PDB file of C-alpha atoms in Angstrom:
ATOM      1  CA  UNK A  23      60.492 136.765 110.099  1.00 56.00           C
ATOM      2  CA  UNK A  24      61.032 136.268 106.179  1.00 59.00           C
ATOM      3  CA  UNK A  25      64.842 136.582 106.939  1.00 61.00           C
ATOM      4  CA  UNK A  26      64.575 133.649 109.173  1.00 51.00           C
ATOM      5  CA  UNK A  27      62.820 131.564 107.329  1.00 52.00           C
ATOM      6  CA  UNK A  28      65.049 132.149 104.089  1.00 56.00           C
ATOM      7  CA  UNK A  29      67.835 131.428 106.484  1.00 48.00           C
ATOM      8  CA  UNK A  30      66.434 128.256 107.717  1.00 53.00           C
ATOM      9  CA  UNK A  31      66.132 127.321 103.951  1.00 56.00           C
ATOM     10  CA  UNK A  32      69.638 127.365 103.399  1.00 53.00           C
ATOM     11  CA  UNK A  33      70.877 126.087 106.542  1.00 54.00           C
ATOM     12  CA  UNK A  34      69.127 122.903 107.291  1.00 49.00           C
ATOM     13  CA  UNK A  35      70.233 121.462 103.875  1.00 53.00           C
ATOM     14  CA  UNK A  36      73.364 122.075 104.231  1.00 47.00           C
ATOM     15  CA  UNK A  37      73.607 120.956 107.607  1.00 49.00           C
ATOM     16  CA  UNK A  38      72.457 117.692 106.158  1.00 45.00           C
ATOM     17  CA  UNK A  39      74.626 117.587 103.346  1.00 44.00           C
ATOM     18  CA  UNK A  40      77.780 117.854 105.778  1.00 41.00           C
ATOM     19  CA  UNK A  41      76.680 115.617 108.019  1.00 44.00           C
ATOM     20  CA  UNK A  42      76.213 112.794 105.150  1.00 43.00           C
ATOM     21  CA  UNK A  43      79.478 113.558 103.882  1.00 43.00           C
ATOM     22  CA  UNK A  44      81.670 114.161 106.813  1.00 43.00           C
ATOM     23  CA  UNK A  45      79.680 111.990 109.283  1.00 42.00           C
ATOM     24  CA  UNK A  46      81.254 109.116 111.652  1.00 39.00           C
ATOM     25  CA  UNK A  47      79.954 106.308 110.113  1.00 37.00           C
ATOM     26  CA  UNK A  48      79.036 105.010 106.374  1.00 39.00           C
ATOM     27  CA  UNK A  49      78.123 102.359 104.765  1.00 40.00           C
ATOM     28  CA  UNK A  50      81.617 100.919 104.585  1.00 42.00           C
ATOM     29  CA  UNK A  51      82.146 101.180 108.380  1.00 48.00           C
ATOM     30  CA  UNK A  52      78.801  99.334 109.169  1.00 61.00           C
ATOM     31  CA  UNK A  53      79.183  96.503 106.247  1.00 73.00           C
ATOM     32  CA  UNK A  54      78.482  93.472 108.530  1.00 84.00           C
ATOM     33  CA  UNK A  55      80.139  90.544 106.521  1.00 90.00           C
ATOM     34  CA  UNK A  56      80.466  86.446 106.590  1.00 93.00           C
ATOM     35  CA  UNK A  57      83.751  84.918 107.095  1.00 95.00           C
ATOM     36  CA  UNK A  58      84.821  81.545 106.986  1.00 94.00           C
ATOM     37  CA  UNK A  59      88.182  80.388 108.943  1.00 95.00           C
ATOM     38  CA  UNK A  60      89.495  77.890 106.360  1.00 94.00           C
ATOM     39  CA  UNK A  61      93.327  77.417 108.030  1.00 92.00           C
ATOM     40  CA  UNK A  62      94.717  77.979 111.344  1.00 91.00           C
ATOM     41  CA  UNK A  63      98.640  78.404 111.704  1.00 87.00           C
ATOM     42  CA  UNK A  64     100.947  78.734 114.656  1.00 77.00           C
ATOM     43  CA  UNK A  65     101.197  82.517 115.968  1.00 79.00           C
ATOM     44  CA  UNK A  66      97.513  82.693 116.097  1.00 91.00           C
ATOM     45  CA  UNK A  67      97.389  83.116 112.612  1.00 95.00           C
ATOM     46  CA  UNK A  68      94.348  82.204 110.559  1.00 96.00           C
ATOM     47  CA  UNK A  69      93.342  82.588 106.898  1.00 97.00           C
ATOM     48  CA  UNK A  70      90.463  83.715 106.406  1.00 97.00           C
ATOM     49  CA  UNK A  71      87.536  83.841 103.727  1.00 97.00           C
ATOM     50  CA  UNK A  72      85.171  86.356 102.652  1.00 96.00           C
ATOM     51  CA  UNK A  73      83.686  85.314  98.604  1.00 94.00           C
ATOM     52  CA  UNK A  74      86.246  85.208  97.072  1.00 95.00           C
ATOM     53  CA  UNK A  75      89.042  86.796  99.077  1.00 97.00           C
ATOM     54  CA  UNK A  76      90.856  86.076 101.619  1.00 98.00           C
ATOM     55  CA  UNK A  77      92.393  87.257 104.780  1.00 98.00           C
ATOM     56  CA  UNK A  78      94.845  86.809 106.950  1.00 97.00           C
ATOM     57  CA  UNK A  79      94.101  87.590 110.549  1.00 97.00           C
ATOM     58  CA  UNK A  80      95.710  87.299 114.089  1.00 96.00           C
ATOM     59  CA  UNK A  81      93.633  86.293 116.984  1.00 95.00           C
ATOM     60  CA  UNK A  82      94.394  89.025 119.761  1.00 95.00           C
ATOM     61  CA  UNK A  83      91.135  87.512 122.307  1.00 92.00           C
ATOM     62  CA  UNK A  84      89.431  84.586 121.874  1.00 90.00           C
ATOM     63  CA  UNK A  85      89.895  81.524 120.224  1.00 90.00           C
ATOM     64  CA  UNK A  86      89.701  80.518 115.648  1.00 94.00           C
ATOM     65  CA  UNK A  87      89.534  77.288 114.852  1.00 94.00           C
ATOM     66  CA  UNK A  88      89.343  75.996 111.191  1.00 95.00           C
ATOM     67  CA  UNK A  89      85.542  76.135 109.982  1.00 97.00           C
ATOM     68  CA  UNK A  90      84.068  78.789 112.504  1.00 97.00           C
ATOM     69  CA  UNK A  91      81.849  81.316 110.665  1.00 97.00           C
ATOM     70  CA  UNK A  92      82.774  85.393 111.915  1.00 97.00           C
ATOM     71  CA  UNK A  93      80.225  88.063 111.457  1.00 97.00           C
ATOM     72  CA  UNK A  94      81.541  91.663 111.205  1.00 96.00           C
ATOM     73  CA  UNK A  95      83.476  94.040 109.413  1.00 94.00           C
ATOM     74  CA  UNK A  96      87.413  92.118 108.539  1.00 93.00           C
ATOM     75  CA  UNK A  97      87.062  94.240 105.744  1.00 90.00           C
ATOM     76  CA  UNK A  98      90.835  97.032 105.385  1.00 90.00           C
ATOM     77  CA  UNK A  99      93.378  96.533 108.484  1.00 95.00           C
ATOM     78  CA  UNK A 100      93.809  96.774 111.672  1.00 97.00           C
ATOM     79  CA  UNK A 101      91.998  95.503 114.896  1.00 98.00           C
ATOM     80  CA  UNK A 102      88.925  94.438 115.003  1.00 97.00           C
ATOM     81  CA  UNK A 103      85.905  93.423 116.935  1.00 97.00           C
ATOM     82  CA  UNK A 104      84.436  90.310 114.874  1.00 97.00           C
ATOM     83  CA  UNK A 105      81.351  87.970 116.258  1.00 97.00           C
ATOM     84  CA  UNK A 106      82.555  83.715 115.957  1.00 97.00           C
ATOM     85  CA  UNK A 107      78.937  82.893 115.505  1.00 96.00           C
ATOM     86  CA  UNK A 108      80.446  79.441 115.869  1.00 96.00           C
ATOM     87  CA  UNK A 109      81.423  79.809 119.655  1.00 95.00           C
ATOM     88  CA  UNK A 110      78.827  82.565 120.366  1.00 96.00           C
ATOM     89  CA  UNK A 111      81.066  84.882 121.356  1.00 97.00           C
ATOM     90  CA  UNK A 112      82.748  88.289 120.051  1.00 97.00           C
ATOM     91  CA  UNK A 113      86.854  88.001 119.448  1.00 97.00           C
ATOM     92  CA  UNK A 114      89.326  90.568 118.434  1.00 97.00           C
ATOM     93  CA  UNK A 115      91.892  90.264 116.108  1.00 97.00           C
ATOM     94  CA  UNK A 116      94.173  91.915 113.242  1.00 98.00           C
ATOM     95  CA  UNK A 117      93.739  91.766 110.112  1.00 97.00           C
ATOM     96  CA  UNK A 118      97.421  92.022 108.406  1.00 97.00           C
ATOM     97  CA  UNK A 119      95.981  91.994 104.791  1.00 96.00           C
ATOM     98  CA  UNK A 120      93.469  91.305 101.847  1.00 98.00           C
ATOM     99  CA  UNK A 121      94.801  88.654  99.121  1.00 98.00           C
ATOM    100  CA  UNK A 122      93.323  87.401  95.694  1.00 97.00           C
ATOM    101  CA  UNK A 123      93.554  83.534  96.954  1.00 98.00           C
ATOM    102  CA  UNK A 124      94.705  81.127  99.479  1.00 97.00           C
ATOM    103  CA  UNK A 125      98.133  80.781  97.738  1.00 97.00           C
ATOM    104  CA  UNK A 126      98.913  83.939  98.657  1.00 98.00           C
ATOM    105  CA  UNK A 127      98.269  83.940 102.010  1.00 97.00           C
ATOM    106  CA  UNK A 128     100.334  80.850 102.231  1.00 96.00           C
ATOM    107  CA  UNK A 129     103.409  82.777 100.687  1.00 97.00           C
ATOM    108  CA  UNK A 130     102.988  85.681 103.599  1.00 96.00           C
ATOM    109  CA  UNK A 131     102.650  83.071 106.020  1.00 96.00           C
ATOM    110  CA  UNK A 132     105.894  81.313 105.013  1.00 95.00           C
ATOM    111  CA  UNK A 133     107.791  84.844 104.547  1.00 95.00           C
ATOM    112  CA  UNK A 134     107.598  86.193 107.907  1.00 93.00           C
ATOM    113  CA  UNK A 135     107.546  82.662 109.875  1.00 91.00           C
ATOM    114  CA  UNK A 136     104.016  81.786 110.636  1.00 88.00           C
ATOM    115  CA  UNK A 137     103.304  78.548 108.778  1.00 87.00           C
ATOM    116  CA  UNK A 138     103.126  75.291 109.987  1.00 79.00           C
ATOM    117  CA  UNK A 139     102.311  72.171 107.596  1.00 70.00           C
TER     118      UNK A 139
END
């Protein structure tokens, strides 16, 4: 019965430790963030802002306009599943990139085709 116990002692936390460290979701993942849509473009391609960076995105469902307010994670690349708390309704899109300020986006935009004045 003392081996089990001893066992147990070991076991359990380091059960817990892996499962902290090699879990499927962290604090990252979950970071639920406020994003402002401060240009739309042609191609479905918005600038966004989060503080003080910025984002662009391209609307895969549902509909950006200039102003609407998106709750979720934009936060890396890739697709994602945002909430337009503006429209009350979830959208997906792709986030193509993180940028230090509008200006920036701009140039990207212009590069590849995507901005109209």
């Amino acid at each position: 019965m003392k081996r089990v116990a001893k066992c147990s002692l070991f076991i359990v936390p380091v059960f817990c430790l892996l499962s902290l460290c090699f879990g499927g979701s962290s604090a990252y993942a979950n970071e639920k963030t406020r994003a402002i849509v401060v240009e739309e473009h042609d191609d479905d391609y918005c600038i966004v802002q989060v503080d003080s960076d910025y984002y662009i995105v391209r609307e895969n469902w549902g509909d950006l306009d200039e102003g609407d307010v998106l709750v979720g994670n934009i936060k890396g690349t890739g697709n994602k599943e945002l909430y337009n708390e503006s429209r009350d309704e979830k959208v997906r899109v792709y986030v193509q990139g993180r940028y230090d300020s509008k200006r920036e986006c701009i140039r990207w935009l212009k590069k590849y085709d995507h901005y109209d004045d």
